[in-house]
Backbone as a ProteinNet text record, in pm:
[ID]
protein_1_A
[PRIMARY]
MYSSHVRRSAVSLLDSGISYSEVSRRLGINRSTLRLWRTDRSLIEKYRDDVCPRCEPLPRPPAPADIYAYLLGLYLGDGSLNLAGDGSKLVWRLRIQCADAWPGLIEECANAFRTVRPAGAVGRVQGQGATEVHANWKHWPCLFPQHGPGKKHDRPIILSPWQQEIVDEHPQPLVRGLIHSDGCRTVNRIRRTGSNGARTVYEYPRYHFTNASTDIVGHLTSALDRLGIAWKSHTKATAGCSDQTVVSVSRKEAVARMDSFVGPKY
[TERTIARY]
98.7	29.2	87.9	53.3	138.4	64.8	129.9	136.1	30.1	-16	-70.1	14.7	149.9	276	287.6	305.4	390.1	301.3	154.7	34.9	15.1	116.7	60.6	194.6	294.8	392.1	426	351.6	363.6	254	146.6	79.4	115	179.9	213.2	296.1	431.4	551.3	419.2	302.3	249.7	192.2	148.7	64.7	176.2	297.7	397.1	447.4	419	423.3	539.1	568.8	696.1	599.1	679.6	595.1	558	440.1	425.1	560.2	594.4	708.2	855.1	853.3	966.9	905.4	781.8	733.1	795.6	761.9	726.1	878.3	995.8	1081.7	1190.6	1127.3	1155.4	1137.3	977.1	956.3	885.4	908.7	905.2	778.1	699.4	534.2	488.6	409.4	383.3	276.3	257.7	219.3	65.4	0.2	-107.7	-180.4	-110.9	-155.7	-151.5	-41.4	18	-187.5	-189.2	-314.2	-439.4	-413.1	-560.3	-567.5	-459.3	-449.9	-464.4	-424.6	-463.7	-550.3	-632.7	-778	-872.2	-902.1	-988.7	-868.8	-863.7	-801.4	-846.4	-968.9	-985.7	-887.4	-849.2	-774.9	-658.7	-597.6	-489.6	-486.9	-606.5	-589	-692.4	-674.4	-810.6	-729.6	-623.5	-580.6	-493	-513.6	-449.1	-480.3	-578.2	-595.7	-488.4	-441.9	-355.9	-210.8	-198	-63	59.4	135.3	238.5	276.7	250	301	469.5	537.4	630.6	736.6	661.5	787.8	707.8	631.9	641.4	747.7	778	913.8	949	828	858	841.1	896	804.2	739.7	626.7	539.1	486.8	466.6	424.1	295.7	211.6	111.9	14	-91.2	-246.9	-360.5	-390.9	-381.7	-261	-194.2	-59.6	-66.1	-188.4	-231.6	-280.9	-387	-395.7	-322.4	-204.8	-80.3	-41	12.2	60	18.5	-151	-213.2	-213.5	-198.9	-153.4	-7.7	111.4	218.1	236.5	177.5	179.6	99.6	6.6	-31.1	2	86.9	167.9	353	403.8	508.6	467.6	332.7	289.2	257.7	178.7	109.1	57.7	182.5	163.2	330.1	253.9	342.1	382.6	444.2	461.1	487.5	466.8	447.7	434.6	533.1	432.8	334.7	242.5	101.7	132.1	87.4	65.7	182.1	199.7	371.6	453.7	437.6	551.5	636.7	580.5	611	611.7	483.2	455.4	491.6	587.4	599.4	492.6	359.7	273.9	270.6	292.5	265.6	150.1	177.6	9.6	68.1	2.8	-4.6	-81.2	6.1	-111.6	-121.9	-239.5	-269.5	-367.5	-284	-354	-471	-582.8	-649.2	-720.8	-761.7	-784.4	-951.8	-1032.4	-1182.7	-1211.7	-1166.9	-1257.2	-1240	-1195.8	-1230.8	-1301.8	-1400	-1467.2	-1427	-1466.8	-1415.2	-1309.7	-1165.9	-1082.3	-1037.2	-1129	-1101.1	-1151.4	-1274.9	-1307.8	-1235.1	-1164.9	-1104.6	-989.5	-913.3	-798.5	-845	-981.6	-988.8	-1001	-1073.8	-1076.9	-941.2	-828.7	-715.1	-696	-685.2	-637.6	-705.7	-810.9	-888.6	-863.5	-848.9	-835	-687.9	-593.3	-422.2	-409.8	-509.5	-495	-608.5	-686.2	-849.4	-901.3	-759.7	-839.4	-816.1	-754.3	-703.7	-848.7	-841.4	-980.4	-883	-987.8	-945.1	-1013.4	-924.6	-969.2	-955.8	-1064.9	-1011.6	-1004.4	-928.6	-916.7	-925.2	-1015.1	-1070.9	-916.2	-877.5	-826.1	-854.8	-762.1	-829.9	-778.1	-936.5	-876.9	-876.6	-865.5	-801.5	-815.2	-845	-886.6	-766	-698.7	-638.8	-732.5	-636	-689.5	-574.3	-617.1	-489.9	-551.3	-442.4	-433.2	-317.9	-322.9	-224.9	-204.2	-57	1.4	104.4	178.2	313	384.7	349.8	420.2	388.1	339.5	365.1	481	634.1	717.3	783.5	733	767.8	726.2	628.1	532.7	538.8	620.6	666.5	810.4	880.5	1046.3	1093.8	1039.6	1079.7	1085.3	1038.3	1017.1	1161.1	1160.6	1255.2	1267.1	1368.7	1321.2	1378.7	1269.9	1265.6	1172.6	1194.6	1138.2	1157.9	1054.2	1096.6	1205.8	1209.3	1323.7	1479.2	1426.6	1547	1651.5	1614	1657.9	1607.6	1680.7	1666.5	1532.2	1466	1356.8	1350.7	1388.4	1437	1348.1	1290.6	1228.7	1297.3	1230.1	1270.8	1278.9	1322.7	1312.2	1152.7	1112.5	975.5	916.4	892	818.1	857	956.5	1000.3	909	937.9	816.6	679.7	634	519.6	468.1	569.1	539	560.2	672.9	700.9	568.7	482.6	387.4	233.9	242.9	127	161.2	197.5	303.9	138.8	46.8	-107.7	-148	-163.4	-225.3	-102.5	28.4	109.3	116.9	80.7	76.9	-65.6	-199.7	-268.8	-244.1	-195.3	-166.9	-130.8	3.7	81.9	41.9	-65.2	-146.4	-259.7	-304.7	-426.6	-387.7	-230.9	-188.2	-121.5	-34.8	44.4	16.1	-84.7	-88	-243.1	-245.8	-381.1	-405.9	-558.4	-590.7	-632.2	-568.8	-585.7	-629.4	-701.7	-713	-589.8	-517	-432.1	-505.2	-461.2	-513	-406.8	-416.8	-299.1	-365.3	-314.2	-359.5	-292.4	-326.1	-224.9	-298.1	-212.9	-311.6	-202.4	-323.8	-273.3	-233.3	-203.2	-128.3	-237.6	-364.1	-514.5	-517.4	-426	-492.1	-584.3	-620.8	-740.2	-665.7	-758.1	-667.9	-789.7	-701.6	-744.6	-696.7	-792.5	-786.6	-796.2	-659.6	-675.2	-646	-752	-731.2	-742.3	-664.8	-640.2	-595.8	-632.3	-678	-465.9	-413.7	-321.1	-296.8	-169.1	-188.2	-58.1	-60.5	34.7	98.7	214.3	255.8	326.4	375.2	464.6	521.1	678.5	682.7	870.5	891.5	1059.2	1173.6	1082.3	1156.6	1248.7	1367.9	1363	1376.4	1372.9	1332.4	1209.6	1095.5	987.2	945.2	1007.9	945.4	1011.4	1118.3	1144.2	1087.5	1021.2	940.5	794.2	788.9	654.2	710.7	768.2	851.7	895.7	924.5	968.8	857.8	772.2	642.7	582.6	549.1	519.2	572.3	717.6	781.4	771.7	731.6	696.4	575.4	459.3	338.5	337.5	460.2	470.7	396	369.9	309.2	422.6	419.3	510.2	494.3	575.1	615.8	703.9	683.6	799.6	790.1	934.7	953.2	1031.5	1000.8	1041.7	1095.2	1201.1	1159	1108.2	1092.7	1027	1077.4	1144.2	1176.9	1087.9	1078	1039.7	1039.7	1025.2	1079.9	1087.6	1172.2	1174.4	1199.5	1213.9	1229.7	1292.9	1278.2	1381.8	1276.1	1389.9	1268	1221.8	1108.3	1017	1026.9	1031.8	1017.9	862.2	820.4	706	699.6	628	620.8	503.5	451.7	378.7	355.2	202.2	169.9	39.8	92.4	27.8	-34.9	57.9	44.2	-133.5	-190	-335.4	-330	-257.9	-269.3	-222.9	-138.1	-122.1	-179.8	-289	-361.7	-489.5	-523	-635.7	-623.5	-466.7	-415.1	-410.5	-423.1	-427.7	-522.4	-616	-768.6	-803	-806.3	-798.1	-820.1	-716.5	-692.1	-664.5	-627.1	-651.4	-750.3	-826.3	-895.8	-920.5	-991.5	-972.7	-1011.5	-961.4	-1000.5	-1149.4	-1221.3	-1371.9	-1435.1
-105.4	-9.5	135	214.4	315.9	453.5	495.1	658.6	757.3	853.5	949.7	1056.6	1041.8	1146.1	1099.2	947.5	907.7	908.3	912	875	1057.2	1147.1	1282.5	1313.4	1257.3	1310.1	1238.1	1127.3	1032.4	1135.5	1153.6	1235.6	1381.7	1451.4	1589.1	1554.8	1464.4	1431.4	1423.3	1337.6	1318.7	1440.5	1513.1	1625	1741.8	1735.9	1807.8	1807.7	1661.5	1633.3	1513.1	1452.6	1388.8	1233	1116.5	1021.6	899.7	823.8	697.3	622	594.3	492.8	570.8	699.9	754	761.4	804	806.5	708.7	602.9	413.6	400.9	422.9	390.8	482.9	614.9	686.1	619.1	598.4	588.9	423.5	338.1	160.9	133	213.8	166.1	144	42.2	14	122.3	142.9	211.5	231.8	111.5	64.1	159.4	140.8	192	359.4	379.2	539.4	600	539.7	572.6	561.7	406.5	457	597.9	579.9	722.7	857.8	899.2	992.2	1026.1	889.9	857.1	883.6	878.2	885.4	904.5	1054.7	1111.4	1131.2	1043	1005.9	928.8	852.9	773.7	807.6	902.1	990.2	964.1	1015.7	1061.1	950.5	860.1	701.7	684.7	659.5	620.8	659	811.3	895	917.8	858.3	803.9	704.7	641.9	521.9	554.8	667.9	716.3	710.3	680.2	675.6	816.6	911.5	1064.3	1036.8	912	911.1	879.4	864.9	784.2	905.4	1025	1132	1218.8	1274.2	1320.7	1389.4	1480.9	1546.3	1483.5	1400.1	1335.6	1462.3	1361.4	1420.2	1409.8	1444.9	1364.9	1308.4	1187.7	1122.2	1221.5	1228.2	1318.2	1256.6	1296	1457.3	1381	1480.1	1453.2	1409.2	1476.4	1415.4	1319.6	1217.8	1092.4	1007	1033.4	953.1	978.8	1087.4	1095.1	983	949.6	849.1	695.1	704.1	555.3	486.9	599.8	595.7	550.8	590.4	583.4	443.8	417.1	260.4	164.3	184.5	65.6	111.4	207.6	180.6	50.4	93.2	26.2	-107.8	-149.8	-272.4	-315.1	-278.8	-272.9	-382.2	-421.5	-514.1	-509.8	-511.8	-520.4	-619.3	-706.8	-865.7	-854.4	-947.2	-955	-1052.6	-1018.7	-1066.2	-1171.6	-1289.6	-1396.7	-1461.6	-1484.2	-1556.5	-1483.7	-1370.2	-1274.3	-1173.7	-1264.8	-1251.5	-1108.8	-1044	-940	-794.7	-861.1	-750.9	-658.6	-707.2	-648.2	-655.3	-542.9	-562	-575.6	-604.2	-598.1	-554.7	-455.3	-363.5	-421.3	-475.4	-528.2	-412.2	-370.3	-334.3	-409.4	-448.6	-537.4	-440.6	-492	-366.3	-502.2	-454.3	-569.8	-542.7	-644	-637.2	-586.1	-574.2	-480.4	-379.9	-298	-162.4	-158.3	-187.4	-157.2	-22	56.1	201.2	206.7	150.3	193.7	104.5	-37.7	-111.8	-19.7	75.2	133.6	239.2	327	462.4	396.9	263.9	203.2	189.2	150.8	103.5	242	318.2	465.9	530.7	537.5	567.5	498.5	383.6	310.2	358.3	386.5	448	603.6	656.4	799	854	765.7	785.1	743	623.2	545.1	518.4	613.7	586.8	481	439.5	391.1	235.7	173.4	46.9	-4.5	-133.6	-213.4	-205.5	-241.6	-265.4	-415.7	-467.3	-625.8	-616.5	-749.8	-776.6	-875.6	-937.9	-1076	-1116.3	-1183.6	-1226.6	-1309.1	-1273.8	-1385.5	-1373.1	-1443.5	-1461.2	-1303.2	-1243.5	-1133.3	-1048.4	-1070.5	-940.8	-925.6	-836.1	-803.5	-750.6	-826.6	-752.7	-673.7	-515.4	-451.9	-467	-475.3	-490.7	-431.8	-401.6	-350.4	-367.4	-391.5	-432.2	-344.8	-345.3	-247.8	-207.1	-173.5	-231.4	-90	13.7	124.8	126.2	50.4	73.1	122.4	44.4	79.4	178.1	244.2	378.2	482.2	449.7	492.7	474.2	387	308.5	253.5	329.3	338	236.4	243.8	175.8	67.1	-10.1	-173.8	-256.3	-362.7	-439.2	-581.3	-650.7	-803.7	-805.3	-900.7	-901.8	-799.8	-788	-760.2	-606.6	-479.1	-368.8	-362.1	-402.2	-367.4	-424.1	-467.3	-520.1	-495.1	-356.6	-295.1	-121.8	-78.6	87	132	227.4	293.4	418.2	455.5	598.4	679	811.8	856.9	907.1	956.5	990.7	1140.9	1205.6	1383.7	1391.1	1353.2	1409.3	1370.1	1252.7	1186.6	1293.1	1333.1	1440.4	1534.6	1565.9	1699.7	1669.4	1561.9	1548.4	1564.6	1485.1	1454	1605.5	1640.7	1787.4	1878.2	1856.6	1972.3	1892.2	1746.6	1657	1577.9	1667.6	1549.6	1449	1554.3	1500.2	1343.8	1366.8	1221.9	1130.7	1168.8	1045.9	998.7	1091.5	1039.2	960	999.7	930.5	742	744.2	673.9	532	616.5	510.3	464.1	564.7	528.5	417.3	477.4	329.3	218.6	200	71	2	29.1	19.8	70.8	176.2	224.2	221.6	269.1	279.6	359.6	426.4	499	445.2	438.1	368.6	462.6	353.8	465.7	384.2	474.9	449.2	460.4	337.6	328.9	324.9	409.8	432.5	394.4	285.5	256.7	308	377.7	477.6	439.1	413.9	387.7	494.1	584.4	660.6	658.4	746.4	716.3	634	677.3	583.5	437.6	420.2	284.6	310.1	420.8	410.2	400.4	362.4	288.2	399.1	490.2	567.3	531.2	542.8	460.3	599.4	632.7	789.9	710.3	779.8	770.3	810.6	811.6	911.1	835.5	890.6	856.7	910.4	833	833.2	688.8	762.8	682.9	626.6	491.4	434.8	369	357.9	343.5	228.9	128.4	1.1	-59.3	6.2	-102.7	-82.9	-224.1	-281.7	-208.8	-122	-63.2	100.2	95	224.9	340.1	337.9	427	450.4	383	401	484.5	426.8	522.4	684.3	686	798.6	868.4	805.5	911.9	964.9	899.4	917.2	1030.3	1054.4	1108.9	1276.7	1263.6	1358.9	1451.5	1338.1	1440.9	1481.4	1428.4	1463.1	1587.4	1579.5	1710.3	1816.1	1839.9	1931.1	2019.6	1905.4	1934.1	1984.7	1950.1	2067.9	1954.6	1827.4	1739.6	1632.7	1680.1	1599.8	1434.1	1364.4	1208	1163.5	1009.7	970.7	852.8	752.4	671.3	543.5	418	337.6	183.6	128.6	-33.6	-140	-237.9	-355.5	-485.5	-526.4	-676.9	-755.1	-821.3	-933.5	-1073.7	-1184.2	-1310.1	-1352	-1365.6	-1455.2	-1342.6	-1188.5	-1090.5	-991.1	-890.3	-767.3	-678.6	-633.6	-552.7	-432.1	-399	-258.3	-174.5	-65.3	48.5	90.5	142.8	199.1	364.9	426.2	559.5	599.6	693.3	726.3	834.4	921.9	1079.9	1049.4	1114.6	1124	1253.9	1333	1497	1495.1	1555	1619.4	1705.7	1795	1885	1813.8	1725.3	1648.2	1540.5	1458.5	1383	1469.4	1573.4	1666.3	1713.2	1722.7	1762.3	1653.4	1528.3	1403.3	1357.5	1383.5	1359.2	1438.4	1561.3	1691.9	1602	1521.3	1452.8	1318.9	1256.3	1131.3	1034.4	1089	979	849.6	788.2	632.7	583.3	470.9	363.4	350	287.3	296.6	208.5
23.6	-6.8	9.6	-108	-91.9	5.6	33.4	118.6	44.1	71.4	28.6	-1.7	48.9	18.6	-137.6	-160.9	-277.3	-419.7	-378.3	-469.6	-509.9	-406.7	-457.8	-528.6	-516	-530.8	-718.6	-707.7	-877.6	-964.5	-885.6	-976.6	-990.8	-933	-933.9	-1107.2	-1068.8	-1152.5	-1333.3	-1307.4	-1434	-1483.5	-1429.9	-1459.6	-1516.2	-1447.7	-1497	-1645.1	-1716	-1826.1	-1876.6	-1752.3	-1738.1	-1777.5	-1858.6	-1904.1	-1774.3	-1828.4	-1711.1	-1708.5	-1817.3	-1779.8	-1711.5	-1686.9	-1663.9	-1468	-1492.5	-1383.7	-1300.9	-1383.1	-1280.9	-1274.2	-1361.3	-1308.6	-1222.9	-1165.8	-1084.2	-917.5	-934.4	-820.6	-754.6	-889	-884.8	-898.1	-953	-888.6	-1096	-1052.8	-1210.8	-1268.9	-1420.8	-1476	-1453	-1466	-1459.9	-1311.3	-1236.3	-1077.3	-1105.1	-1196.1	-1189.4	-1295.4	-1388.6	-1433.5	-1373.7	-1297.9	-1188.3	-1119.9	-1050.1	-992.1	-1067.4	-1161.9	-1256.3	-1298.4	-1306.3	-1367.2	-1262	-1128.2	-1037.4	-933.6	-868	-806.5	-664.8	-641.8	-502.5	-460.7	-504.5	-444.4	-387.4	-455.5	-401.2	-246.9	-187	-53.4	35.6	-56.7	-6.2	126.1	150.3	310.3	361.2	348.9	474.2	589.7	641	761.6	827.5	734.3	757.2	729.9	737.4	704.1	796.9	827.4	945.6	937.7	1072.9	1056.3	1087	1113.5	1129.9	997.9	915.6	776.1	688.1	715.7	582.4	571.8	424.1	429.9	502.2	579.9	705.9	823.4	909.4	1036.1	1113.6	1142.2	1215.5	1358.3	1451	1554.4	1569.3	1621.2	1634.8	1648.5	1683.9	1656.5	1725.8	1836.9	1863.9	2021.6	2006.3	2062.6	2237.6	2331.3	2454.4	2429	2374.8	2357.9	2331.7	2227.1	2198.1	2386.1	2439.7	2555.6	2660	2663.6	2717.9	2674.6	2578	2489.4	2561.6	2546.1	2556.8	2721.4	2807.4	2937.3	2970.4	2891.4	2882.4	2864.4	2707.4	2673.9	2776.2	2801.4	2939.6	3029.7	3086.8	3210.4	3184	3073.3	3064.6	2919.5	2853	2688.7	2648.4	2521.9	2420.4	2318.6	2227.4	2101.3	2042.9	1961.1	1885.2	1774.6	1672.3	1562.5	1522	1425.7	1458.8	1296.1	1357.1	1231.4	1259.1	1145.1	1131.7	1086.8	1107.7	1064.4	966.7	903.3	714.9	666.6	693	658.3	750.6	848.2	968.8	1004.2	1013.3	1086.6	1224.9	1278.8	1436.4	1513.4	1657.9	1679.9	1832.5	1870.5	1989.9	2104.7	2203.8	2328.3	2422.5	2484.4	2633.3	2699.2	2819.7	2943.8	3001.9	3046.2	3086	3202.4	3359.6	3438.3	3417	3395.7	3381.4	3519.7	3593.2	3715.8	3676.4	3598.5	3559.9	3391.8	3359.7	3204.4	3151.5	3203.6	3189.8	3114.9	3212.3	3132	3022.3	2994.6	2879.7	2771	2779.1	2657.3	2629.6	2754.9	2756.4	2636.2	2691.1	2605.6	2436	2455.3	2289.4	2236.6	2297.2	2219.3	2178.5	2251.8	2225.8	2115.4	2099.9	1967.2	1835.4	1856.1	1748.8	1733.3	1808.1	1823.2	1751.3	1801.2	1739.2	1615.6	1570.9	1438.5	1395.7	1331.9	1289.1	1219.3	1106.1	1001.9	1052.5	1192.4	1197.2	1317.5	1309.3	1394	1522.4	1626.5	1746	1803.5	1810.7	1868.6	2058	2075.3	2235.3	2235.3	2335.4	2378	2530.7	2573.8	2672.3	2763.9	2891	2944.2	3067.3	3159.1	3330.7	3362.6	3443.2	3471.6	3423.2	3280.2	3216.9	3059.2	3027.4	2918.1	2801.2	2682.8	2605	2510.9	2467.3	2356.8	2274.2	2142.3	2080.3	1945	1867.1	1713.7	1605.6	1496.1	1398.3	1347.9	1290.5	1217.2	1192.9	1064.1	1055.6	1109.8	1126.9	1199.3	1307.3	1396.9	1573.1	1597.3	1542.7	1633.3	1594.1	1467.3	1459.5	1578.8	1619.1	1718.6	1862.3	1842.1	2000.5	1996.1	1947.5	1906.2	2038.5	2173.9	2250	2261.1	2153.6	2165.4	2163.2	2175	2140.1	2231.8	2225.5	2254.2	2399.5	2477	2624.2	2687.9	2822	2887.3	2921.6	2957.2	2936.3	3075.2	3151.3	3300.6	3275.2	3193	3115	3051.9	2973.9	2817.3	2896.4	2816.2	2778.1	2789.8	2842.2	2789.8	2831	2716	2637.9	2563.5	2601.4	2470	2372.8	2252	2150	2192	2121.1	2134.7	2075.5	1998.5	1973.2	2051.8	2122.8	2205.5	2329	2394.4	2494.7	2515.9	2365	2338.8	2388.3	2346.4	2372	2508.2	2605.7	2739	2785.5	2768.9	2821.5	2826.9	2713.3	2658.2	2715.1	2723.5	2808	2866.7	3044.7	3118.6	3187.4	3208.7	3291.9	3226.1	3058.4	3023.3	3011.5	3006.7	3034.9	3220	3281.7	3432.1	3421.7	3363.7	3387.2	3317.4	3182.8	3166.1	3250.4	3255.4	3387.8	3481.7	3563.1	3666.5	3678.5	3508.8	3484.6	3445.2	3430.4	3415.9	3439.7	3589.4	3644.7	3845.1	3820.6	3913.7	3987.5	4073	4191.3	4238.6	4304.2	4377.9	4513.4	4607.3	4766.1	4883.4	4972.4	5109.8	5211.3	5252.2	5369.2	5472.6	5556.4	5671.8	5804.2	5892.8	5991.6	6172.7	6246.2	6358.2	6443.5	6531.7	6686.9	6789.6	6897	7031.3	7138.6	7180.7	7272.2	7408.7	7468.4	7575.3	7692.9	7695.1	7757.6	7623.4	7567.4	7535.3	7441.6	7423.8	7257.7	7161.8	7087.6	6904.6	6801.2	6731	6666.5	6529.2	6440.5	6279.7	6225.3	6105.2	6056.8	5858.6	5801.2	5657.2	5586.6	5458.9	5353.8	5245.8	5142	4976.6	4971.6	4890.9	4804.4	4681.7	4560	4469	4468.9	4391.1	4437.6	4236.8	4207.3	4090.6	4113.3	4078.8	4063.6	3957.1	3946.5	3826.4	3852.5	3764.9	3777.5	3707.9	3626.9	3495	3583.4	3616.9	3663.3	3557.7	3446.2	3330	3310.2	3318.1	3341.9	3414	3580.9	3689	3690.4	3607.7	3583.2	3504.8	3378.5	3288.6	3368.1	3481.8	3604.2	3653.3	3769.2	3853.1	3810.1	3657.1	3583.6	3543.8	3495.9	3471.6	3611.6	3743	3825.8	3878	3852.7	3899.4	3778.2	3669.8	3575.4	3652	3700	3712.6	3892.5	3915.2	4082.6	4162.8	4168.4	4222.3	4336.2	4480.8	4537.4	4534.3	4538.6	4547	4621.5	4662.6	4717.5	4670.8	4707.4	4634.9	4722.2	4730.7	4807.3	4707.5	4719.9	4681.7	4709.8	4651.7	4696	4615.3	4756.1	4703.8	4641	4543.1	4480.1	4447.6	4477.7	4474.6	4315.6	4238.8	4107.3	3991.2	4039.1	3931.8	3981.8	3938.7	3958.1	4054.5	4148.3	4251.5	4188.3	4243	4193	4293.7	4196.5	4264.7	4309.8	4389	4448.4	4464.6	4391.8	4401	4462.8	4536	4635.3	4585.9	4586.2	4601.3	4697.1	4860.2	4949.1	4985	4963.8	5031.7	4965.7	5064.9	5036.1	4970.6	4951	4816.8	4671.5	4684.7	4596.4	4524.7	4633.8	4599.8	4541.8	4600.4	4525.2	4384.4	4363.9	4207.4	4107.8	4174.5	4079	4050.3	4122.5	4142.1	4012.9	4014.1	3857	3742.1	3716.4	3599.1	3603.5	3691.1	3700.9	3747.5	3874.8	3955.3	3972.1	4056.1	4060.8	3904.2	3885	3797.4	3803.3	3686.1	3697.5	3629.5
[MASK]
++++++++++++++++++++++++++++++++++++++++++++++++++++++++++++++++++++++++++++++++++++++++++++++++++++++++++++++++++++++++++++++++++++++++++++++++++++++++++++++++++++++++++++++++++++++++++++++++++++++++++++++++++++++++++++++++++++++++++++++++++++++++++++++++++++++++++

């Protein structure tokens, strides 16, 4: 499938008087295809929605940027990229795991897929306690260059300069995506015994994010710093895998700020 900018270039060359044979030689496109495009100009932009923004002659960021930042957060938390089918066609499947306890999250994840790539179909696979939301496309690695062999916490997860520009401009949806994937909003309870022996229970809400990748944790805390949201972290030892870092937001004003754009899962 040829992208719309290739179609436009081919027809522009034909309109300038260059022969079908010469345009075919220059661009490697069959002459019958060139004739079809020049005869039916509607075909030039037919697949515009499926053009990879990173593969245009002048690469551009995915749009809308805020929804991409949210999808990036979901991918960094609970996402993966794998070849679909036999792999010979180099079609990639972007998968996001969503807990069934939060049906609203499943819908929002699917909507983010459709918004970032309107031309693609979004599928779902039911698993044990979770639903995999996925979509196939040859260009997912262009949009998520963090893809690589092995688990994310075993390799560097560095944002490309164009991705960093997006998250710098839209830190809130990135934080929201990360919390919706590998985080939660909980109520912390502290029991204290007074001098008279009476027990008092204090309750307050806080946000938690847990991930074994120090790079992914760093992307979250950097975004929180840009938003002026106070956070703390500690390492949690886990059996059989890398230790995980837990980031918590518990100050009253910080939780209120998070509630304004993240809120509890639903």
